[in-house]
CSV table of C-alpha atoms in Angstrom, one decimal:
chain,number,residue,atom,x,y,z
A,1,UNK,CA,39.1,-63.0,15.2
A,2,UNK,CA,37.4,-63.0,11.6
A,3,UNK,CA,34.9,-65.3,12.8
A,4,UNK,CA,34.1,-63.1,16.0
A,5,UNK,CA,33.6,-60.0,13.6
A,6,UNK,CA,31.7,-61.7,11.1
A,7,UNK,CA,33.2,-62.4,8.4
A,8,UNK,CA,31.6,-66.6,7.7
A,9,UNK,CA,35.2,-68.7,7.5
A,10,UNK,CA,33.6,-72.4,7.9
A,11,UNK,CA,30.5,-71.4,9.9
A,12,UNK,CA,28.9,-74.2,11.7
A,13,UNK,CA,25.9,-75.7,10.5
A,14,UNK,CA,22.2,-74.1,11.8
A,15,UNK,CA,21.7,-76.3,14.8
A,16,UNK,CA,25.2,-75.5,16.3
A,17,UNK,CA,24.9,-72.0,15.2
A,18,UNK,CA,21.9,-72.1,17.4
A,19,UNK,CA,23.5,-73.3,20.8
A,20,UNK,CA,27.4,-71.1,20.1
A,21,UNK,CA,26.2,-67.7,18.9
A,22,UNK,CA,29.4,-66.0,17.6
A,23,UNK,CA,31.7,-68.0,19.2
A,24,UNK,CA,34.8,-68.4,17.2
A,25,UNK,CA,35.2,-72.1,16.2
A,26,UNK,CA,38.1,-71.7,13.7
A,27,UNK,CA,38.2,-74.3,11.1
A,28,UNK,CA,36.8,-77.0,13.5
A,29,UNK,CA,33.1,-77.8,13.5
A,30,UNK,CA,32.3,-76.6,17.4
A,31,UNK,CA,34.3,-74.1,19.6
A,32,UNK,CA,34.7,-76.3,22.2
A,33,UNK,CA,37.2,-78.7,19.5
A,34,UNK,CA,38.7,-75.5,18.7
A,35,UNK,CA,39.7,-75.2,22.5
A,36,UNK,CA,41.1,-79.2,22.6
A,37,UNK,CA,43.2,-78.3,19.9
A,38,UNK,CA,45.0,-74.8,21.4
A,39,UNK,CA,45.4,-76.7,24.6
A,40,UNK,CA,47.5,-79.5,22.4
A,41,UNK,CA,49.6,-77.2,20.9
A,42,UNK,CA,50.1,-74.8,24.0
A,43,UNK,CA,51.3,-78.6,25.6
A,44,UNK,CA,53.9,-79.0,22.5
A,45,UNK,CA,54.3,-75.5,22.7
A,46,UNK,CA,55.8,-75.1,26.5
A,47,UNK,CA,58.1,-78.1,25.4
A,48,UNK,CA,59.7,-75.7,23.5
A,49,UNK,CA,60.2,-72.8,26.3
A,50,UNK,CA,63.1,-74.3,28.0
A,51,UNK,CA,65.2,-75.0,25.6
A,52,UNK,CA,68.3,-73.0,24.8
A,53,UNK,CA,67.9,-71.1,21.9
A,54,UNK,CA,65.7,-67.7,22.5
A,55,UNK,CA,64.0,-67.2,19.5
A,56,UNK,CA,62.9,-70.9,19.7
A,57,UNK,CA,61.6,-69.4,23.5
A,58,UNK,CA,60.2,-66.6,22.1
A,59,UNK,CA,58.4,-67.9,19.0
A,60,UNK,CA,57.2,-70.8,21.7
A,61,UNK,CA,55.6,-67.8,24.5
A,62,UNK,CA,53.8,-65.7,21.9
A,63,UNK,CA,52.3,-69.2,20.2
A,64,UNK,CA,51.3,-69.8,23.9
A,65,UNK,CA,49.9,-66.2,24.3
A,66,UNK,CA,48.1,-66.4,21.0
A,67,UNK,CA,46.4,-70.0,22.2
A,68,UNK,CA,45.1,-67.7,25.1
A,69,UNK,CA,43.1,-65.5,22.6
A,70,UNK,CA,42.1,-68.3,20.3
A,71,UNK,CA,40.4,-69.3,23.7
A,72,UNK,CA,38.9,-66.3,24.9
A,73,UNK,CA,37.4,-66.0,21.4
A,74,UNK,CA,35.8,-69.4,21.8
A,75,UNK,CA,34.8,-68.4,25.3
A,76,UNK,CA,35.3,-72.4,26.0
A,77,UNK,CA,34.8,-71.9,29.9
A,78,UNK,CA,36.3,-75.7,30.2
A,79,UNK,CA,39.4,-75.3,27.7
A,80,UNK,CA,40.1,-71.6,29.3
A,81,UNK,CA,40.7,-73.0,32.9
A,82,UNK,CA,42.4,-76.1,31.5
A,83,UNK,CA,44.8,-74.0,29.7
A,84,UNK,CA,45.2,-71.8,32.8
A,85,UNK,CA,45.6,-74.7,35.0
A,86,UNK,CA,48.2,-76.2,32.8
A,87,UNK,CA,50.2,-72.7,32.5
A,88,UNK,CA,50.2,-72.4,36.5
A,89,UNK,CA,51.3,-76.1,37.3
A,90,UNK,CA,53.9,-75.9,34.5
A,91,UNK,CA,55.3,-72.9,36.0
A,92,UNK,CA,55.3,-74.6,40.1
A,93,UNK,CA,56.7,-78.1,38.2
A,94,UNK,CA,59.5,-77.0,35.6
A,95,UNK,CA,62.9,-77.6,37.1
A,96,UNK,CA,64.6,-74.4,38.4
A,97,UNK,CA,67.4,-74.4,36.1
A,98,UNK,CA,65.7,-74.2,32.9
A,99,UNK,CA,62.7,-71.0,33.9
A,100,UNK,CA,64.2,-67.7,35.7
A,101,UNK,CA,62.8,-67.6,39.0
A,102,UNK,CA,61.1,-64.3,38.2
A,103,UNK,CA,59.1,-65.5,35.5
A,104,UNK,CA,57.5,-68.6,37.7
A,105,UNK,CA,55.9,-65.6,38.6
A,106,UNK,CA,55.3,-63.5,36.0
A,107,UNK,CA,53.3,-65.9,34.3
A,108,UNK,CA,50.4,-66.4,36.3
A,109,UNK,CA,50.2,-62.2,35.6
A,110,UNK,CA,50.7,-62.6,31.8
A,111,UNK,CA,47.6,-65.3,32.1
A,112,UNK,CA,45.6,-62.6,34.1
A,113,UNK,CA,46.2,-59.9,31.5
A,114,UNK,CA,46.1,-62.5,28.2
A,115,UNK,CA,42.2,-63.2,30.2
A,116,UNK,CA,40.8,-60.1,31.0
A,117,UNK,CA,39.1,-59.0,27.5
A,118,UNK,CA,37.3,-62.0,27.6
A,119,UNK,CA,36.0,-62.2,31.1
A,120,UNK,CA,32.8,-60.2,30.5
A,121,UNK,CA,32.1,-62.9,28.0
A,122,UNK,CA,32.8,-65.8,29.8
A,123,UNK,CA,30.4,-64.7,32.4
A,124,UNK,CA,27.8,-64.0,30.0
A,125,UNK,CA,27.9,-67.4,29.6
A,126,UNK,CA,27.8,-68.8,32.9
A,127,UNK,CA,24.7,-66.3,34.1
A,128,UNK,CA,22.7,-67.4,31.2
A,129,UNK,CA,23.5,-71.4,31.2
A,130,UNK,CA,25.0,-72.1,34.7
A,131,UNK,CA,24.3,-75.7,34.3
A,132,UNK,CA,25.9,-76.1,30.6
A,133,UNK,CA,23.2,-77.1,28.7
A,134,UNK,CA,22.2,-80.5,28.6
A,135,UNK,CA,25.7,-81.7,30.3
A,136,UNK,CA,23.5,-82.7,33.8
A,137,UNK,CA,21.6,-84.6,31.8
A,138,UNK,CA,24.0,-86.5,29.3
A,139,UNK,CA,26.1,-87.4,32.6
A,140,UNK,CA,23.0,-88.6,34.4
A,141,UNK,CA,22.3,-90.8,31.1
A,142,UNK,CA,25.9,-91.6,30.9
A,143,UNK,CA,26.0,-93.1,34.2
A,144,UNK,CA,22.8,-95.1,33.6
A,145,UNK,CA,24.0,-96.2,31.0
A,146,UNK,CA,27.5,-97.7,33.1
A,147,UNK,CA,25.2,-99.2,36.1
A,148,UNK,CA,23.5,-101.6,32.8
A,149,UNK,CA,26.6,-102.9,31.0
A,150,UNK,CA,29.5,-101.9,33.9
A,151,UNK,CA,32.4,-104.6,32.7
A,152,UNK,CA,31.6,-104.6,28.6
A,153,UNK,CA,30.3,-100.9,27.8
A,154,UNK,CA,28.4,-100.7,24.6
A,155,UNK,CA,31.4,-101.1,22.2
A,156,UNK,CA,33.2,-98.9,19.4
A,157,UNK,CA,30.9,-96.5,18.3
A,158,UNK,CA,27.7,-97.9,19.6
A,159,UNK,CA,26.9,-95.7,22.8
A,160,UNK,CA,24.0,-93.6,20.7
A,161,UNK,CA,22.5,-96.4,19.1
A,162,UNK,CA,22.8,-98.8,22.7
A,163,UNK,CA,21.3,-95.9,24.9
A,164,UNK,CA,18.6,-94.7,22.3
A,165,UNK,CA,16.7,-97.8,23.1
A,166,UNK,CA,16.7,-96.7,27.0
A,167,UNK,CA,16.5,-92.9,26.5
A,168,UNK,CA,15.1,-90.4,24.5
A,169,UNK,CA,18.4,-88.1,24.6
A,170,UNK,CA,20.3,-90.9,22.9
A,171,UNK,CA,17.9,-90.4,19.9
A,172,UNK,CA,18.6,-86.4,19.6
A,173,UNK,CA,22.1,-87.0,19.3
């Protein structure tokens, strides 16, 4: 939230700067890491909802709920329907015993609520880069890249320097 109003905890380096904007990016060096990481710990975290003590439940839900801001901060479109996702098939899969029946449904309205600040901002992003940047391209590359070496790949830590030679967009990376 610091980040978001300004205040320069670890700011990303100029080039990044220049592709997230204000996205909040915590102390990782790209939003988009920031989102891996919350959807980690919302994983451990709903390990932690069913069992018996309720404070453990408690502490475990507002964690959860707090991931969901840490998201919509980031505006990662990717990590904000992954966390979703994960919240709504947790709450069809968990056996019945161990979540009231009532809040199997209540939680895809907590998600709904937790997400609507952050909407506007999400679809900011997807009017003005529908595609996601250079992603088309890096796949197209990426598959190329499969079709030429299908069995061995390029090896640990080689893919820039092995598809540079064939592409340009290897070299930018």
């Amino acid at each position: 939230a610091l980040q978001v109003a300004g205040v320069p905890i670890l700011p990303v380096d100029s080039e990044t700067a220049m592709y997230v904007g204000s996205r909040a990016n915590g102390s990782f060096e790209h939003p988009a890491v920031l989102g891996k990481a919350v959807f980690c710990i919302q994983v451990l975290l709903l390990g932690l909802v069913t069992v018996g003590a309720s404070q453990t439940r408690r502490i475990a839900w507002v964690g959860i709920g707090l991931g969901f801001v840490s998201l919509g901060l980031s505006e990662g479109r990717a990590s904000i329907v992954a966390a979703t996702s994960l919240l709504l098939v947790w709450a069809l899969i968990v056996p019945g015993r161990r979540v009231k029946f009532g809040t199997r449904f209540l939680i895809p309205v907590v998600v709904a609520l937790l997400a609507l600040p952050f909407v506007g901002a999400v679809a900011k992003r997807f009017q003005e880069d529908p595609e996601g940047g250079e992603r088309p391209r890096l796949t197209a590359v990426a598959y190329e890249q499969i079709a030429r070496s299908p069995f061995v790949g390029v090896g640990p830590n080689d893919y820039v320097s092995t598809v540079s030679a064939y592409d340009k967009i290897g070299r930018a990376s």
